[in-house]
Short mmCIF file of N, CA and C in Angstrom, two decimals:
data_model
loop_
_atom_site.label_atom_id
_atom_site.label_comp_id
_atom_site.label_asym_id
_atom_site.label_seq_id
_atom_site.Cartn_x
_atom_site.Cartn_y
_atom_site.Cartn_z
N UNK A 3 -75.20 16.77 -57.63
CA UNK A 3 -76.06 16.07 -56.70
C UNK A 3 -75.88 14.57 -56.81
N UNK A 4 -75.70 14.04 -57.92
CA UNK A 4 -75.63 12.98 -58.37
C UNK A 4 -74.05 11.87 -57.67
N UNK A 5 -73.23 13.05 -57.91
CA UNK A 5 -71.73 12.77 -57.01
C UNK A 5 -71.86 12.52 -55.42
N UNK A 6 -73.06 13.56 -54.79
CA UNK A 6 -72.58 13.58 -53.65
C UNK A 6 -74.12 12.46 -53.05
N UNK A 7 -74.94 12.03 -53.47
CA UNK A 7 -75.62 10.42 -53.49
C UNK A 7 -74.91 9.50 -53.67
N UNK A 8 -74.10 9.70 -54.79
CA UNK A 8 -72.54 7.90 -54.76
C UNK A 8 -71.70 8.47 -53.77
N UNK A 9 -71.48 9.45 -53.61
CA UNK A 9 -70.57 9.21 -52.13
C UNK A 9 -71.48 9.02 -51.08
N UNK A 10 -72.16 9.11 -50.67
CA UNK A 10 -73.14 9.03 -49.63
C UNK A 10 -73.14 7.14 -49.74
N UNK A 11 -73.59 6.74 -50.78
CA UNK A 11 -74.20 5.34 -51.32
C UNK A 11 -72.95 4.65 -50.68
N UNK A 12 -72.10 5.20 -51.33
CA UNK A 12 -70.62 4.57 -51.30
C UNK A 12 -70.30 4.27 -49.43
N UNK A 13 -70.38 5.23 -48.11
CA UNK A 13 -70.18 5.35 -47.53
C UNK A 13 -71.14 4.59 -46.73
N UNK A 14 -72.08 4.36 -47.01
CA UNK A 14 -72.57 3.91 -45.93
C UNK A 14 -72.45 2.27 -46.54
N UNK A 15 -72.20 1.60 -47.50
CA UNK A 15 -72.36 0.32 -48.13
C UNK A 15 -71.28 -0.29 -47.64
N UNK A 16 -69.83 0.76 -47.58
CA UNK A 16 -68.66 0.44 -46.65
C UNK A 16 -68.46 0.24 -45.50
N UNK A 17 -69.03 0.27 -44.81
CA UNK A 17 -69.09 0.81 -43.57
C UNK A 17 -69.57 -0.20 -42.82
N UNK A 18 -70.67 -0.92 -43.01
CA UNK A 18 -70.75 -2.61 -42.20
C UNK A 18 -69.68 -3.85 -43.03
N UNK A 19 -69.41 -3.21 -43.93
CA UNK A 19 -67.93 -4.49 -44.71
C UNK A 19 -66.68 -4.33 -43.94
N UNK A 20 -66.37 -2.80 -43.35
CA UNK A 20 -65.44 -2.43 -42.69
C UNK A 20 -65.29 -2.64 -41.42
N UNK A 21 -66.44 -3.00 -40.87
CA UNK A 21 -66.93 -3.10 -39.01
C UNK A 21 -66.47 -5.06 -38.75
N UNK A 22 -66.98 -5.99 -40.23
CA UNK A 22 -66.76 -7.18 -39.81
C UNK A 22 -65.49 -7.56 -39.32
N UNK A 23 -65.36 -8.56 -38.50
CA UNK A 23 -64.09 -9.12 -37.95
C UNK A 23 -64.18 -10.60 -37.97
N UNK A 24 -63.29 -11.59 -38.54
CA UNK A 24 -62.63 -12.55 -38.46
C UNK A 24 -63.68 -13.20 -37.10
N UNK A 25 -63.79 -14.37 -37.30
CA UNK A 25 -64.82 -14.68 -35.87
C UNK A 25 -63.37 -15.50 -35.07
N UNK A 26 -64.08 -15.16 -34.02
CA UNK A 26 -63.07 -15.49 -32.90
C UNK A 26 -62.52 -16.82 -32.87
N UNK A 27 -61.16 -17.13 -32.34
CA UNK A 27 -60.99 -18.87 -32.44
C UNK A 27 -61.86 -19.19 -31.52
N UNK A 28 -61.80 -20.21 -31.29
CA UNK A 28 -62.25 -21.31 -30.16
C UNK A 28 -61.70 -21.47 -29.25
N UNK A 29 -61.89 -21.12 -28.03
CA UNK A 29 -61.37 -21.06 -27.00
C UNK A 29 -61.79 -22.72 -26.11
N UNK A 30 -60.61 -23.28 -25.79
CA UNK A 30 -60.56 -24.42 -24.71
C UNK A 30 -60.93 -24.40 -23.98
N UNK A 31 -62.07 -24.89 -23.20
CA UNK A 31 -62.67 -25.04 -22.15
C UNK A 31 -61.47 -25.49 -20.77
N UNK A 32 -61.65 -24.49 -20.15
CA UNK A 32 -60.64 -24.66 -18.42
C UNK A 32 -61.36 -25.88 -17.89
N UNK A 33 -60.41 -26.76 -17.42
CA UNK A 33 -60.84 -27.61 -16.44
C UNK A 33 -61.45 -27.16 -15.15
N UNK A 34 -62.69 -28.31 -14.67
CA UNK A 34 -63.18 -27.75 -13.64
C UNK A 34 -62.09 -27.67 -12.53
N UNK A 35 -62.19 -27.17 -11.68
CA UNK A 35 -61.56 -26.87 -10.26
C UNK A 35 -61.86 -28.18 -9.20
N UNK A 36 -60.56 -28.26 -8.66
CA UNK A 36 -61.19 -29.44 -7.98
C UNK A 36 -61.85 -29.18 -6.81
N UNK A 37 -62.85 -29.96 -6.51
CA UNK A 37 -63.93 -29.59 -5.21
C UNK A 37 -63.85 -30.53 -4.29
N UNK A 38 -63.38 -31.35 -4.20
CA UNK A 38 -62.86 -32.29 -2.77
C UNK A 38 -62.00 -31.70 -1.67
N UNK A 39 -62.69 -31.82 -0.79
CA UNK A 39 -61.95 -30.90 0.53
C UNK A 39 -60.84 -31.59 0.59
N UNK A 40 -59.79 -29.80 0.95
CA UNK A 40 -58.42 -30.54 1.45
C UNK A 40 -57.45 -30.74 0.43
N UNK A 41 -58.36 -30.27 -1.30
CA UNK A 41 -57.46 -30.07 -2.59
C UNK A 41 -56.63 -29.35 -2.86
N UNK A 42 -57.25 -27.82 -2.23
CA UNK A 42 -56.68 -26.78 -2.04
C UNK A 42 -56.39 -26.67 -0.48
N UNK A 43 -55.06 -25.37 -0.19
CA UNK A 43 -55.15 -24.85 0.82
C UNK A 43 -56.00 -24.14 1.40
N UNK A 44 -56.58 -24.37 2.49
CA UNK A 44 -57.84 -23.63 2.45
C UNK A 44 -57.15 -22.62 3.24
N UNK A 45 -57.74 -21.30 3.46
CA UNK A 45 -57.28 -19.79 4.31
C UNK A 45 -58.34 -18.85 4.74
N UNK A 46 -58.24 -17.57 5.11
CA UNK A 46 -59.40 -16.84 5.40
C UNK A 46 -59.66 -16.09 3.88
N UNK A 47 -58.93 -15.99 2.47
CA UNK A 47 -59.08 -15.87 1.87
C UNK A 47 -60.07 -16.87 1.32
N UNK A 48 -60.22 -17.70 1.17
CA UNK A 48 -60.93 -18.88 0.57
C UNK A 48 -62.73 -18.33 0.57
N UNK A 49 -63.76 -19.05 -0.14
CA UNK A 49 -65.51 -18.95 0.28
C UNK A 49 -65.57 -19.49 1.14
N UNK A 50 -66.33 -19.04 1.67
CA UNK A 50 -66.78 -19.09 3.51
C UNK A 50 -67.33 -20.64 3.01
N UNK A 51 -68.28 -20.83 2.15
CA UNK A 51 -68.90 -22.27 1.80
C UNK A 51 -67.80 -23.23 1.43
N UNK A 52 -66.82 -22.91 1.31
CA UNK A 52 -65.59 -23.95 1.24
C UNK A 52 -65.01 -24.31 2.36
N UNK A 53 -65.15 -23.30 3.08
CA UNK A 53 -64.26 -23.69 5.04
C UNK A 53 -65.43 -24.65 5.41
N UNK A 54 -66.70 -24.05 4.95
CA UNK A 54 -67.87 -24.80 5.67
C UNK A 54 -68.11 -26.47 5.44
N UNK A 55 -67.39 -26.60 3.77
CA UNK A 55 -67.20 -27.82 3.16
C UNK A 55 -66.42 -29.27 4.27
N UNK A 56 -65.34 -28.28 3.98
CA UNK A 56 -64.48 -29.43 4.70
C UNK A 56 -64.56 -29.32 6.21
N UNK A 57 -64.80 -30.46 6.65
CA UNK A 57 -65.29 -30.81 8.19
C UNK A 57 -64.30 -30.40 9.17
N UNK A 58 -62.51 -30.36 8.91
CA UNK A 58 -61.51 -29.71 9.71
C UNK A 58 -61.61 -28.17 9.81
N UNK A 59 -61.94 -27.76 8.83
CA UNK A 59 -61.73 -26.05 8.71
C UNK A 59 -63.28 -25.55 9.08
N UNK A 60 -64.29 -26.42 9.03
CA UNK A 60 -65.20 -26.15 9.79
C UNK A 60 -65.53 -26.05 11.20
N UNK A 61 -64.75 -27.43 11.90
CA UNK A 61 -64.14 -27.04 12.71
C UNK A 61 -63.65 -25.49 13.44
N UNK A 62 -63.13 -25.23 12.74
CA UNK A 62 -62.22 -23.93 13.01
C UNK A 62 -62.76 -22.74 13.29
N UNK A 63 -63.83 -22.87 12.34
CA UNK A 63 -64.76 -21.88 11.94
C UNK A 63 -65.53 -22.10 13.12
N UNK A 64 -66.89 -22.86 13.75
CA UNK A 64 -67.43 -23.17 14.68
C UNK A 64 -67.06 -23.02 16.10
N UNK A 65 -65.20 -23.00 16.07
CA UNK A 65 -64.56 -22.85 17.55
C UNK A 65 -64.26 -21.41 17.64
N UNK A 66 -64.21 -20.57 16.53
CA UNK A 66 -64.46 -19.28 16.68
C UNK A 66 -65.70 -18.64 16.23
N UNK A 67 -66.44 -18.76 15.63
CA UNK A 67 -67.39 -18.06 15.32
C UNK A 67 -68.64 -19.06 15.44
N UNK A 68 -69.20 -19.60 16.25
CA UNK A 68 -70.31 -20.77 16.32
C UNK A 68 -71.39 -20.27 15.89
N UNK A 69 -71.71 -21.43 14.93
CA UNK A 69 -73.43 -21.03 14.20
C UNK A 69 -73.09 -20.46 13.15
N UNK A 70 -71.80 -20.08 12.59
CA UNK A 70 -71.93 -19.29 11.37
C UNK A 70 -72.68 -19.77 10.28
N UNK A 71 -72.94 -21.30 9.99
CA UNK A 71 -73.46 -21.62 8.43
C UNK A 71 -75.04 -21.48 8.86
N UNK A 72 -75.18 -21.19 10.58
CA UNK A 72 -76.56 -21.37 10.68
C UNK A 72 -77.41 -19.66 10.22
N UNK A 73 -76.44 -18.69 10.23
CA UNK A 73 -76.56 -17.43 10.36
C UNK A 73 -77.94 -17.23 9.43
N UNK A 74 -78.69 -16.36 9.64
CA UNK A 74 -79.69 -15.70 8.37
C UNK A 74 -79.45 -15.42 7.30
N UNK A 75 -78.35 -15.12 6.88
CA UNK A 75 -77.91 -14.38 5.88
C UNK A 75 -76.18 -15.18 5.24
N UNK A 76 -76.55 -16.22 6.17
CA UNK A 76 -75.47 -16.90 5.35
C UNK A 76 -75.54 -17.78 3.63
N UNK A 77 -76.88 -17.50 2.97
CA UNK A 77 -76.54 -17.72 1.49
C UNK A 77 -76.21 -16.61 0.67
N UNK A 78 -75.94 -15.05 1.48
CA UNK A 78 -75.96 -13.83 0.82
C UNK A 78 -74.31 -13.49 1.11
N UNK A 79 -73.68 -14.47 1.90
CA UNK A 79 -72.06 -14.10 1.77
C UNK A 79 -71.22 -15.31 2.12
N UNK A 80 -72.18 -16.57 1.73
CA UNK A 80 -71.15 -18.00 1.97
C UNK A 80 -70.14 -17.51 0.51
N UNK A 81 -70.29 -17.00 -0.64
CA UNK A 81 -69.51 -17.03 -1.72
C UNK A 81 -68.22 -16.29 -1.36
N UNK A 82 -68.46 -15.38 -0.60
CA UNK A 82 -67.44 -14.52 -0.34
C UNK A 82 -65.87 -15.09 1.59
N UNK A 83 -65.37 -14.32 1.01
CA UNK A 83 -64.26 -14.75 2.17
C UNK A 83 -64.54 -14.09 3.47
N UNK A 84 -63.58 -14.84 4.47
CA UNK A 84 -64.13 -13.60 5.60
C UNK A 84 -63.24 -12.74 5.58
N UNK A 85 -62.03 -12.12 5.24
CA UNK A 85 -61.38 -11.32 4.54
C UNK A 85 -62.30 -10.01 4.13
N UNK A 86 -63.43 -10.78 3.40
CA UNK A 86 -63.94 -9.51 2.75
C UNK A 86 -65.23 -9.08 2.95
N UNK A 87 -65.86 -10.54 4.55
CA UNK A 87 -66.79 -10.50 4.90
C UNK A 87 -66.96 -9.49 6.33
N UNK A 88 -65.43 -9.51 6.46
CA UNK A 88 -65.38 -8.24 7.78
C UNK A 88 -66.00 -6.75 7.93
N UNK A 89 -65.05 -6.22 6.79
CA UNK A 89 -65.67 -4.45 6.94
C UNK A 89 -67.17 -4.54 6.85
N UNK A 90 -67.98 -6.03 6.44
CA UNK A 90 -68.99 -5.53 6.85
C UNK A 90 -70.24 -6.36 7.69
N UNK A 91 -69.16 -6.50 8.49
CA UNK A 91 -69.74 -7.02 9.43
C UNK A 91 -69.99 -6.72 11.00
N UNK A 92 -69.62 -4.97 11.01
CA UNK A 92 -70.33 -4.05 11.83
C UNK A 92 -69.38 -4.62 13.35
N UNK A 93 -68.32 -4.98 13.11
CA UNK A 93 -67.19 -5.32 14.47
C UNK A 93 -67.33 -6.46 14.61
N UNK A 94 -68.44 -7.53 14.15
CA UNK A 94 -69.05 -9.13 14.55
C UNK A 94 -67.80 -10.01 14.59
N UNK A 95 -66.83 -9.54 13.06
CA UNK A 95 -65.93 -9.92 12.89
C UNK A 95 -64.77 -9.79 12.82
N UNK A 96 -63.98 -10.19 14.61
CA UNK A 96 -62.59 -9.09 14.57
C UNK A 96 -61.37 -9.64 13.93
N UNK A 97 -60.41 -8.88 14.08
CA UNK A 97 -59.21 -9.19 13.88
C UNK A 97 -58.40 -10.11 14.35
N UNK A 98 -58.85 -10.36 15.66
CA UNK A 98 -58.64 -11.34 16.41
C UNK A 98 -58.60 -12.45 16.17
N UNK A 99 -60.37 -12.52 15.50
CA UNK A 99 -61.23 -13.73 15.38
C UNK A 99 -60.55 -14.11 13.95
N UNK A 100 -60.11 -13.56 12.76
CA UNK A 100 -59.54 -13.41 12.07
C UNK A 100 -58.57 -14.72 12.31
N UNK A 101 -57.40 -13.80 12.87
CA UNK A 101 -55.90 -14.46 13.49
C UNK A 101 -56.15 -16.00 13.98
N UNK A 102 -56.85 -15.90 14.97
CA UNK A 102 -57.40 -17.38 14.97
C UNK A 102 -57.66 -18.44 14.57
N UNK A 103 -58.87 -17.75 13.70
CA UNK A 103 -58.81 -18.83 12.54
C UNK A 103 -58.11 -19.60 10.97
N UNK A 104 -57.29 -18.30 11.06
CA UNK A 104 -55.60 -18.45 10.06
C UNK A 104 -54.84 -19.70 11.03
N UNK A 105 -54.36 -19.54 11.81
CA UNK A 105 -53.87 -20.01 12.54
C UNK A 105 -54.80 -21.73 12.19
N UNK A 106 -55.31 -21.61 12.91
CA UNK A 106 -56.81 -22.85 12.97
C UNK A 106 -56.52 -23.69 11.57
N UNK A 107 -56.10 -22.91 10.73
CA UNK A 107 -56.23 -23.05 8.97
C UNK A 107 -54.80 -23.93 8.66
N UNK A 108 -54.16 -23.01 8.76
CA UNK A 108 -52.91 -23.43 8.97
C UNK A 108 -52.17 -24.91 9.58
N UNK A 109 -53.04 -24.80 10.63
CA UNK A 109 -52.71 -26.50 11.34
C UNK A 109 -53.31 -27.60 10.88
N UNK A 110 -54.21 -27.12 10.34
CA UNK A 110 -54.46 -28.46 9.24
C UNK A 110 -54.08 -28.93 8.70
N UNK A 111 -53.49 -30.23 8.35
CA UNK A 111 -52.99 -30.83 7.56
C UNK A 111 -53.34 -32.00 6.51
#
């Protein structure tokens, strides 16, 4: 009985010595991203609040889709693209309207 309490003792005393790990290095902080319109290429991939940013690609946005930043529900999918704001956007947002505004994107310079 006495054997199988030191193994018992033994096993469980090991067992958080065995779980520790080395603490992690330090990881370098990423530079912020730059946020001045016109840093990046902007596209229909891009946040809708980034086309909305810069005043040309807003533009773009407004000559096809007018009122969008005014929409109801535009703080529940400015983060997202219109890419990915389509499938659910019940046909609002075609393919068309899409093409357009690539295009629109594109000529910016």
């Amino acid at each position: 009985m006495k054997l199988f309490a030191v193994a018992a003792l033994l096993t469980l005393t090991a067992a958080p010595a065995l779980a520790q790990t080395a603490p992690a290095a330090p990881v370098a902080p990423t530079p912020p991203a730059a946020t001045t319109p016109g840093a990046a290429k902007l596209s229909i991939d891009s946040p809708i609040e980034a086309l909305v940013a810069d005043p040309a690609a807003k533009a773009v946005l407004e000559g096809v889709i007018p009122g969008l930043p005014a929409h109801p529900a535009y703080d529940q999918f400015k983060a997202m693209s219109l890419t990915q704001v389509q499938p659910y956007s019940g046909g609002a947002v075609t393919d068309e309207m899409i093409k357009k505004i690539t295009d629109g994107l594109a000529a910016i310079k």
